[in-house]
Coordinates of C-alpha atoms in Angstrom, one line a residue:
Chain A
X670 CA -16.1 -27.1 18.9
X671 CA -19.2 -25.3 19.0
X672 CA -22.3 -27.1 18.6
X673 CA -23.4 -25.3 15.4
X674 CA -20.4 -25.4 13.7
X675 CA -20.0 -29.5 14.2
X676 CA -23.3 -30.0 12.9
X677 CA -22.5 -28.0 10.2
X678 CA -19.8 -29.4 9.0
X679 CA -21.9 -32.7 10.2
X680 CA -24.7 -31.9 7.1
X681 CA -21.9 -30.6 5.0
X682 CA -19.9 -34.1 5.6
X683 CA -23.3 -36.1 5.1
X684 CA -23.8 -34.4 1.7
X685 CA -20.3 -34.7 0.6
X686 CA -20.8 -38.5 0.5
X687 CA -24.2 -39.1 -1.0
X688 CA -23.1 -36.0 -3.9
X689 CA -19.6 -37.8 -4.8
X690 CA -21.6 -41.4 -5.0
X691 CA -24.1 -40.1 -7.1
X692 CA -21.5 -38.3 -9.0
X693 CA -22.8 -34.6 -8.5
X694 CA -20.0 -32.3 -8.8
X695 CA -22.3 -29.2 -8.4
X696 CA -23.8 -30.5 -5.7
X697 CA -20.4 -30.6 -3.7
X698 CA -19.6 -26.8 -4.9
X699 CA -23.2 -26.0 -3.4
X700 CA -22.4 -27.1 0.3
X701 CA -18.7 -25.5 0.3
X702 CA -20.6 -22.5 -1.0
X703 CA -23.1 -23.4 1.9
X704 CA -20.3 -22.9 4.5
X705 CA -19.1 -20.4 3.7
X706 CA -20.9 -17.7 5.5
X707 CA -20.7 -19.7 9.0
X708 CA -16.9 -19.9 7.9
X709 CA -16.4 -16.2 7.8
X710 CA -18.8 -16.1 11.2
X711 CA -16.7 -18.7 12.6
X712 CA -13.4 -18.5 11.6
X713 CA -13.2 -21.9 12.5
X714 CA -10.1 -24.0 10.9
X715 CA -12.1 -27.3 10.8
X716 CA -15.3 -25.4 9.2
X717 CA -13.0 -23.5 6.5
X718 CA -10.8 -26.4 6.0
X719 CA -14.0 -28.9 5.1
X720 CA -15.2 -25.9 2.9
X721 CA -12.0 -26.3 1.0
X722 CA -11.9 -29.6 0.8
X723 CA -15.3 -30.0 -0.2
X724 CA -14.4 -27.3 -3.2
X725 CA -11.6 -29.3 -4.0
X726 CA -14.0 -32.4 -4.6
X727 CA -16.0 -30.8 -6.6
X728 CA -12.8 -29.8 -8.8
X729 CA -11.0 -33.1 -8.7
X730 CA -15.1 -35.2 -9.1
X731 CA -15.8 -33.4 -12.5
X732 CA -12.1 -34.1 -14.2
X733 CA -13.4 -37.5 -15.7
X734 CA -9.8 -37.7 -17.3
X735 CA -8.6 -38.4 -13.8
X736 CA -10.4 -41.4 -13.5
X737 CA -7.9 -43.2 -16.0
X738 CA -4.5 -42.8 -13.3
X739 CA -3.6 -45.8 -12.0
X740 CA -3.9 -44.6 -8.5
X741 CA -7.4 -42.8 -8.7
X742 CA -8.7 -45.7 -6.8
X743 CA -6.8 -45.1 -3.7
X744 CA -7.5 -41.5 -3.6
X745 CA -10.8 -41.7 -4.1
X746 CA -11.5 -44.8 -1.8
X747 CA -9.2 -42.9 0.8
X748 CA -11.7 -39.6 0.7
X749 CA -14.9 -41.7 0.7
X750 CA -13.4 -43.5 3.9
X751 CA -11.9 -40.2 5.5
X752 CA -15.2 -38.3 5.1
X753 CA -17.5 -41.6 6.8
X754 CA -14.5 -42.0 9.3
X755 CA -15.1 -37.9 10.3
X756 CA -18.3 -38.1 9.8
X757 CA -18.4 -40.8 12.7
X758 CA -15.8 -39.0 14.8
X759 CA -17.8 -36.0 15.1
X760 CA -21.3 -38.3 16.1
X761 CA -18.9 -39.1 18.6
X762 CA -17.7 -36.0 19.6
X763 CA -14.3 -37.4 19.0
X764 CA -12.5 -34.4 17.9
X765 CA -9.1 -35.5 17.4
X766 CA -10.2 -38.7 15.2
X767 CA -12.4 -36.2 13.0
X768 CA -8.9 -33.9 12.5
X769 CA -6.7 -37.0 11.7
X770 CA -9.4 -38.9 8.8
X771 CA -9.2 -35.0 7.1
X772 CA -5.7 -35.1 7.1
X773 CA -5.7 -38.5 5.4
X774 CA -7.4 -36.7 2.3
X775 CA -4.3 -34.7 2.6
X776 CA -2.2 -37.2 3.5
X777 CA -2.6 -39.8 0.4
X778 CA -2.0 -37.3 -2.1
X779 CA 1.8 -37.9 -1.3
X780 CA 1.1 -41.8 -1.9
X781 CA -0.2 -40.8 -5.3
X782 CA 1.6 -41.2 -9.2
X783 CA 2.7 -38.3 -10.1
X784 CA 0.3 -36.6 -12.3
X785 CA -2.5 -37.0 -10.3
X786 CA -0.7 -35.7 -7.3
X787 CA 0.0 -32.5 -9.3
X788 CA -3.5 -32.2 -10.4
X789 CA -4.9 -32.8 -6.8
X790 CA -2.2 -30.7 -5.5
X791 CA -3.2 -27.9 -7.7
X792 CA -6.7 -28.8 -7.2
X793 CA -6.6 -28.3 -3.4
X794 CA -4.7 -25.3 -3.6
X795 CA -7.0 -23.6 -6.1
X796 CA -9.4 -24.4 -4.1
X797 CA -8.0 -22.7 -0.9
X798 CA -7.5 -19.4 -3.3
X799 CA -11.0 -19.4 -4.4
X800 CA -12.8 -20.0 -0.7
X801 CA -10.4 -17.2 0.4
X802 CA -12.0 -15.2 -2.1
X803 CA -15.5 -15.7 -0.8
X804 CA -14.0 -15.0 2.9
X805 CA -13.1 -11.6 1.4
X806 CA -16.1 -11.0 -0.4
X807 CA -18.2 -11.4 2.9
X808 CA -16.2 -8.7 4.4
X809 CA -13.0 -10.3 5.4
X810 CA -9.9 -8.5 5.3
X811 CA -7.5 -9.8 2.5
X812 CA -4.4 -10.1 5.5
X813 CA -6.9 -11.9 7.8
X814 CA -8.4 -14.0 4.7
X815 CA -4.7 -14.9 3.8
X816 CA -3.9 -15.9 7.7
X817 CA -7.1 -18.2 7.6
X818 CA -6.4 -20.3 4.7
X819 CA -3.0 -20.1 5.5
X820 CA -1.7 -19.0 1.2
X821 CA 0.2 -15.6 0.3
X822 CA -1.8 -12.6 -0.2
X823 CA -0.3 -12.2 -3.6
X824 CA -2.2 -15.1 -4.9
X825 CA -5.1 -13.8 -3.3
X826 CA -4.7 -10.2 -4.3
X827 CA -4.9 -11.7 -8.5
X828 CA -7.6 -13.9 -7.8
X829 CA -9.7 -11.5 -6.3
X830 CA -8.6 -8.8 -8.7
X831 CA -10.5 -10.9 -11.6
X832 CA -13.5 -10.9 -9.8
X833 CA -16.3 -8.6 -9.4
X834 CA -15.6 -8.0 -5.3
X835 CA -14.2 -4.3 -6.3
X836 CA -17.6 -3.4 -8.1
X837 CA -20.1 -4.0 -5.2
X838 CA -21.8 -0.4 -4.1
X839 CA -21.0 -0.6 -0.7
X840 CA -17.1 -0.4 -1.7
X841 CA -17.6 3.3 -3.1
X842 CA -16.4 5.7 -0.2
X843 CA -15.1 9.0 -1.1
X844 CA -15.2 10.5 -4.7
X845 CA -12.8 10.2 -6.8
X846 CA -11.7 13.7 -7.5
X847 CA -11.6 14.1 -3.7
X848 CA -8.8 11.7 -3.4
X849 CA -6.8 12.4 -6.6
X850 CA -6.8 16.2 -5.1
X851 CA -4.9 14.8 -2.1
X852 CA -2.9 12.4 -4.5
X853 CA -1.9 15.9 -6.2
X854 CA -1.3 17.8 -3.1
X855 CA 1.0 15.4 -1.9
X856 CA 3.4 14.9 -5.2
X857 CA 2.8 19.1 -5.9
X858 CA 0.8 18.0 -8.8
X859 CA -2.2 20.7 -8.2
Chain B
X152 CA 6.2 17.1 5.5
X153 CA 4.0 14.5 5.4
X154 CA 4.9 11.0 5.1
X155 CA 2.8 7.9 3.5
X156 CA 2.6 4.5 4.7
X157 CA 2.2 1.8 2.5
X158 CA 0.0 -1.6 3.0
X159 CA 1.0 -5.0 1.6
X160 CA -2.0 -4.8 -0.6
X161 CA -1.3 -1.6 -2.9
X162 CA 2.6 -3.2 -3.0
X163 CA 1.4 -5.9 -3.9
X164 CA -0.8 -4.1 -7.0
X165 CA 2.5 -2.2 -8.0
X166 CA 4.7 -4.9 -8.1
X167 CA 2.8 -7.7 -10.3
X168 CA 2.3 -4.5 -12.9
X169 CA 5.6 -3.8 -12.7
X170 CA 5.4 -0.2 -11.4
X171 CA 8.0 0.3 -8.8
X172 CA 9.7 2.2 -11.2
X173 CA 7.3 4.6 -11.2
X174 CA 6.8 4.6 -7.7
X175 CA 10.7 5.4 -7.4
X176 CA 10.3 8.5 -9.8
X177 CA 7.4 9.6 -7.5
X178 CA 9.5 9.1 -4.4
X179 CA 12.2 12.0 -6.0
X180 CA 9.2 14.3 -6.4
X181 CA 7.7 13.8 -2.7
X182 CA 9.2 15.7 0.3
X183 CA 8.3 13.1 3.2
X184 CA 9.3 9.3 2.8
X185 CA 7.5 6.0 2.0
X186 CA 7.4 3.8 5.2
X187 CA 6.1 0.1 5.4
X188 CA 6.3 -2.1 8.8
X189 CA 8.1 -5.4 9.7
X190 CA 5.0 -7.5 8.9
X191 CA 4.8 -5.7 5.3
X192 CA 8.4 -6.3 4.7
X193 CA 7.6 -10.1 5.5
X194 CA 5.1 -10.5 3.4
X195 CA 5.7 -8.8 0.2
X196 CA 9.7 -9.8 -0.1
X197 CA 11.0 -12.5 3.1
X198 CA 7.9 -14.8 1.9
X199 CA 7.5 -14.2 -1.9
X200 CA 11.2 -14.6 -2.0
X201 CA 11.1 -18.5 -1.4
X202 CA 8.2 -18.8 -3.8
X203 CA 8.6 -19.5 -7.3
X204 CA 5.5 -17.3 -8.9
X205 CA 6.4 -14.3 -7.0
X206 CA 10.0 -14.5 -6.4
X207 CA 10.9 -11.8 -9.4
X208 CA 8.9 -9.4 -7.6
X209 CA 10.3 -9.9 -4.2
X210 CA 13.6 -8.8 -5.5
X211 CA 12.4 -5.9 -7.3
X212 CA 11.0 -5.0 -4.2
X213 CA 14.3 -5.6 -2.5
X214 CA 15.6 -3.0 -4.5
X215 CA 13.3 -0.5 -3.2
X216 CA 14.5 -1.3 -0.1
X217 CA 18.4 -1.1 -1.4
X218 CA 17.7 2.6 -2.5
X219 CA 15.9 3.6 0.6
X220 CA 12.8 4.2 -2.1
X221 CA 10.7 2.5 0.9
X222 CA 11.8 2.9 4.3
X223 CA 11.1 -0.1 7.4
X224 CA 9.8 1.4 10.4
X225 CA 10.7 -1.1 13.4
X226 CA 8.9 0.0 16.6
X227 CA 8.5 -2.6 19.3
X228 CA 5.9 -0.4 21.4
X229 CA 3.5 -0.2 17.8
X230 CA 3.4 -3.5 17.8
X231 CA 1.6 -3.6 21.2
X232 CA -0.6 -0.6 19.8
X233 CA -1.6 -2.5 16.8
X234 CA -2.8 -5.5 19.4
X235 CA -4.7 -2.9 21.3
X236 CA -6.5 -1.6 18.0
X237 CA -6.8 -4.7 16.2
X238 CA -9.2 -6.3 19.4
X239 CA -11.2 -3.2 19.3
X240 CA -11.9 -3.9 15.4
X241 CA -12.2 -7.0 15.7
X242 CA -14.9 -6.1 18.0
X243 CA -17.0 -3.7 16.3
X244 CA -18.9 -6.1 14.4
X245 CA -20.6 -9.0 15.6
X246 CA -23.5 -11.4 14.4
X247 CA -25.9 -13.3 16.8
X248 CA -23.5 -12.3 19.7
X249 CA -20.3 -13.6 17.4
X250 CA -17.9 -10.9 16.7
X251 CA -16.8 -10.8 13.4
X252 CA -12.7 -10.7 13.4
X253 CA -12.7 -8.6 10.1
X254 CA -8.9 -7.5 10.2
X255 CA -5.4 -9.0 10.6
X256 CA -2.2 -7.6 12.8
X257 CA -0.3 -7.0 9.7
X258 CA -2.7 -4.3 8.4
X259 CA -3.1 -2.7 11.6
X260 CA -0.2 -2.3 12.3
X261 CA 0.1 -0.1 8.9
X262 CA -2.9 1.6 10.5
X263 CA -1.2 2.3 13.6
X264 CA 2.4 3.6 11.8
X265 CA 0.1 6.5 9.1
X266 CA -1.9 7.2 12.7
X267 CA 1.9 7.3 14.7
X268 CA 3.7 9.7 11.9
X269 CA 0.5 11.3 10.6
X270 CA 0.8 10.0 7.3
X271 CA -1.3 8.9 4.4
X272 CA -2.5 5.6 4.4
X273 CA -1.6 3.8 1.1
X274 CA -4.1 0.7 1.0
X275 CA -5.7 -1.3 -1.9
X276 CA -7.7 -3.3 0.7
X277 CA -11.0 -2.8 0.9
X278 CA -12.2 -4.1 3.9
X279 CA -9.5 -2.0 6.0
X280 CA -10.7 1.4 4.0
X281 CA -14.5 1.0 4.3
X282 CA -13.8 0.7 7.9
X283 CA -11.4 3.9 8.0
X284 CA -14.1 5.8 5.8
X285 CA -17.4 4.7 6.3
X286 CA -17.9 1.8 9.2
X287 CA -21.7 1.9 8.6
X288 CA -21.2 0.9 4.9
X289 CA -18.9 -2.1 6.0
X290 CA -21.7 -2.9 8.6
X291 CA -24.6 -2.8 5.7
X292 CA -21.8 -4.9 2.9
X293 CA -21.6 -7.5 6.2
X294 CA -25.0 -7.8 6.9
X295 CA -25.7 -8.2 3.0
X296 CA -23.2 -10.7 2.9
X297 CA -24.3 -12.9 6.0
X298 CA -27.4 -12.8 5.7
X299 CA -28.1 -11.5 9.1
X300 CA -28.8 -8.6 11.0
X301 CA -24.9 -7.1 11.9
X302 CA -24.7 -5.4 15.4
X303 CA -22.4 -2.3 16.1
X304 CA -20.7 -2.0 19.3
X305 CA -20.6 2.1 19.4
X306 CA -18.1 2.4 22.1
X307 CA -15.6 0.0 20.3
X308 CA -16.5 2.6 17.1
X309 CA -16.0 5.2 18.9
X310 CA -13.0 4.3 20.2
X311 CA -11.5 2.9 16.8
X312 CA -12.3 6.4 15.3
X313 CA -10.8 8.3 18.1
X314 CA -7.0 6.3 17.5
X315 CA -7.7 6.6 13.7
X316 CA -8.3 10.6 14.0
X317 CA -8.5 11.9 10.5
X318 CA -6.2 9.3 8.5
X319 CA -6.4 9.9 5.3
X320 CA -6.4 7.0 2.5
X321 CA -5.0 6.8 -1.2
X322 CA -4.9 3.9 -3.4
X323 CA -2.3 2.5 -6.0
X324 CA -4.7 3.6 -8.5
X325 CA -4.5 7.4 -7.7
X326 CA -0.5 7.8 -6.8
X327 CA -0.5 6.1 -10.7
X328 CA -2.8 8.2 -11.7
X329 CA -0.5 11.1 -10.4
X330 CA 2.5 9.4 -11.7
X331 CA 0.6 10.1 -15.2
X332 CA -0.6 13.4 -14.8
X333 CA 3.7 14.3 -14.4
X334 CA 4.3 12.6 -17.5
X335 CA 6.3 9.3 -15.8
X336 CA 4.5 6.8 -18.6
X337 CA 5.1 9.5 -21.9
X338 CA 7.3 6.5 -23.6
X339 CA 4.3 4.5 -24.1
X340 CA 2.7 7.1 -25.9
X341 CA 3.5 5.5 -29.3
X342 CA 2.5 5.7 -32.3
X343 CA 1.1 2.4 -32.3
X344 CA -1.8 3.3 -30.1
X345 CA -5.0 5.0 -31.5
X346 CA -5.4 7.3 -28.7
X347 CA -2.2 6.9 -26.6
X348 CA -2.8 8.9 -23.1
X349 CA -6.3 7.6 -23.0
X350 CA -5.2 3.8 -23.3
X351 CA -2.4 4.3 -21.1
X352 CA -4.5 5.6 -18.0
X353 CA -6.8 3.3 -18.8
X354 CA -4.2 0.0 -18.7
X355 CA -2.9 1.8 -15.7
X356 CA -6.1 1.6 -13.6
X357 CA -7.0 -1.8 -15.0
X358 CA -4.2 -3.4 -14.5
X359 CA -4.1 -2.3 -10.9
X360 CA -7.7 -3.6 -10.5
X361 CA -7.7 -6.3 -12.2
X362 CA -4.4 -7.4 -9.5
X363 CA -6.2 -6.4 -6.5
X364 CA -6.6 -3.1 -6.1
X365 CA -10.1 -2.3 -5.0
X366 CA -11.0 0.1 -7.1
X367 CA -14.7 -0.3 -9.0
X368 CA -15.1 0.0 -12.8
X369 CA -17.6 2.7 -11.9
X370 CA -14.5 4.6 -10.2
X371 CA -12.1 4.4 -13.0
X372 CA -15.0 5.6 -15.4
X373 CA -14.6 8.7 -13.2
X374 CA -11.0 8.7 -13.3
X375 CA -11.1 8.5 -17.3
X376 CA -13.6 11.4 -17.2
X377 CA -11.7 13.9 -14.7
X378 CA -9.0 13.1 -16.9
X379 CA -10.7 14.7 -19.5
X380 CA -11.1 11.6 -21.5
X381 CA -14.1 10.6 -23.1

C-alpha cells in the first residue's frame, strides 16, 4: 500500500471514530466525500472501499429508528471495534489484519435480525451506487466506475442519470445539429 | 454501408425506457447492421438476467438478439487490440506522476469494433466520448475535478487518435430523436396532450437523460429548438 493512500485512509479511519461517538452523521459523509478524489487517483480497493463504508455510516448513524432493533448493539459495537482494530493494523503496517477487521463490518451484517440486515444491506449498497457516482463525476468512465465498486452499470447508469453529471460544460462536444445530421444520414432521414 | 456499434451505456438508456421497439423499427430502415461485443452482451443481458430489478430488460434485450435486431461480433484478435488501446488511454492522463486509469476493457473494446468495421460509435458515456472528441476538455473536466494540475502524455494522444482515426459518435438521444422525425412515436400523439409532438420529444430526451444518457439540459434545449419547437 502506498504511503499516502494508508495515511489517508489512516485520517479518514481516525475521524470515522471520533464523528460516530459524537454522533455526527455529516461529519462521516464529509471524509468519504474527502476520499474521494485520492479514490479516483488511486483506484485503490481499500481507499474506495473505506469511502463506502464510511458513506454507509453516515446513512445507517442518522436512521435513529435503527437504534430500537434488538441487535443494533452488535453492529454498532462490531464497526466501532473493526474501525480501532484497522486503524491499529495499518499503525502497524499489518495489511492483512486491516483487510479482515473491514470485512467484519461486512461480516456481522449476516449475524443481524432481519430488518436491520435489510436496512444495512441496502444501506451499504446505496452507498457503493452513490461513491460510484462521484468516481464518474471526476472523470471515471461508467464501465471502469462499475468494475471498481464492483455493482452493474445499470444501477449506475439511473443514479447518475438523476444527477447533474450530464450538465457540467466540459461535457458539450459537438453541436447538436452536427450530430442529428449524421443521425439523419444514416437512417436516410435528410 | 455503414454499420454502428453500440456501447452498454446507450443499451442500457434504451432498455429501462423501453425503446427497443423503436430501435427495431429503426434497424428495418438502416442498410448496415447494429453490432455489440462479448463484453456488451455480458453486461446488459448474461448479468441483468440473474438480477431481479433488471431482469425484464435483459430478456427484452434477448429478443433483440432472437431477431438479429443487434448482432454479437466475437473476435479473439480485438480483444488483444482493445488491451493494446485501453493501456495507451489509460495512460494519457496522469496526476502527480499517477496515471489516471479513466476507461474499462468493455468499452474499448466497443471502441476498437466501430474503429475495425468503420462504424458509428453509439455511446451514452461520457467519459469515453469526451476522450474520442475533445481529449483536452476531458483533461480540463479532470483537473477541475481533482483539484490538480492533469498532465498529457502527447505521444500516448497521439497514438490513441491515430487507432481512433475519424470515429464518429451518436447518442441514444439522437437515433430517438431520428426515430421521431420518421414518425415511430405518432400513437402517442393523443388527444390528451396539449401540445403532443412537442411533449413527446421532450419525454423522449428526458427519459433518456434522466437514465443515463449524457446528454445536458442545455443540449436537449437545442434539440427542442431544431425541432422547431418553442
Amino acid at each position: 500500500m502506498k504511503p499516502e493512500i494508508r495515511n489517508e485512509i489512516v485520517d479518514v479511519l481516525n475521524g470515522s471514530l471520533d464523528a460516530i461517538k459524537s454522533d455526527n452523521t455529516k461529519k462521516l459523509r464529509d471524509l468519504s466525500n474527502k476520499v474521494i478524489n485520492s479514490s479516483s487517483l488511486f483506484q485503490d480497493e481499500n481507499l474506495i472501499m473505506v469511502a463506502v463504508i464510511t458513506y454507509s455510516f453516515s446513512k445507517i448513524y442518522e436512521r435513529s429508528d435503527y437504534r430500537k432493533y434488538p441487535t443494533w448493539n452488535l453492529f454498532s459495537e462490531t464497526a466501532i471495534n473493526s474501525i480501532k482494530g484497522a486503524l491499529f493494523a495499518l499503525q502497524n503496517n499489518s495489511f492483512d489484519a486491516f483487510e479482515k477487521n473491514l470485512k467484519n463490518v461486512l461480516d456481522v451484517i449476516d449475524k443481524l435480525d432481519s430488518k436491520l440486515k435489510n436496512y444495512i444491506q441496502d444501506a451499504l449498497y446505496s452507498s457503493q451506487v452513490a461513491r460510484g457516482s462521484r468516481l464518474h463525476e471526476h472523470g471515471i468512465s461508467l464501465g471502469r466506475t462499475a468494475h471498481l465498486l464492483g455493482i452493474n452499470q445499470w444501477e449506475l447508469s439511473e443514479y447518475i442519470g438523476k444527477t447533474g453529471i450530464a450538465d457540467v460544460k466540459e461535457g458539450l462536444t459537438l453541436k447538436e445539429d452536427q450530430r442529428l445530421k449524421l443521425a439523419r444520414r444514416l437512417f436516410k432521414n435528410d | 454501408m455503414t454499420d454502428m456499434v453500440f456501447d452498454s451505456s446507450s443499451l442500457i438508456s434504451l432498455a429501462t425506457n423501453n425503446l427497443f421497439d423503436k430501435l427495431g423499427e429503426l434497424k428495418s430502415r438502416f442498410d448496415g447492421k447494429f453490432f455489440i461485443t462479448e463484453s456488451v452482451k455480458k453486461e446488459i443481458l448474461d448479468n441483468p438476467i440473474h438480477s431481479n430489478k433488471f431482469k425484464l430488460e435483459a430478456i427484452m434485450m434477448s429478443e433483440l438478439l432472437q431477431q438479429n435486431v443487434l448482432k454479437l461480433f466475437a473476435n479473439l484478435d480485438m480483444e488483444k487490440k482493445a488491451m493494446q488501446l485501453l493501456e495507451i488511454c489509460n495512460n494519457i492522463y496522469s496526476s502527480n506522476g499517477n496515471p489516471l486509469k479513466i476507461l474499462d476493457k468493455a468499452e474499448v473494446e466497443s471502441l476498437v469494433l466501430a474503429i475495425t468495421l468503420n462504424a458509428v460509435y453509439i455511446v451514452d458515456e461520457r467519459t469515453m466520448r469526451l476522450l474520442v472528441e475533445d481529449p483536452k476538455k476531458l483533461s480540463l473536466l479532470l483537473e477541475r475535478k481533482f483539484d490538480a494540475q492533469i498532465k498529457i502524455d502527447g505521444k500516448n494522444l497521439a497514438a490513441f487518435k491515430s487507432e481512433i482515426r475519424n470515429v464518429q459518435i451518436l447518442r441514444s438521444a439522437e437515433i430517438m430523436v431520428v426515430a421521431f422525425e420518421l414518425g415511430l412515436f405518432k400513437q402517442y400523439e393523443t388527444k390528451y396532450l396539449a401540445n403532443p409532438r412537442k411533449e413527446i420529444l421532450e419525454g423522449i430526451l428526458w427519459g433518456l437523460r434522466l437514465r443515463g444518457c449524457a446528454i445536458s439540459t442545455e443540449e436537449i434545449a437545442d434539440v427542442i429548438r431544431l425541432e422547431g419547437f418553442r
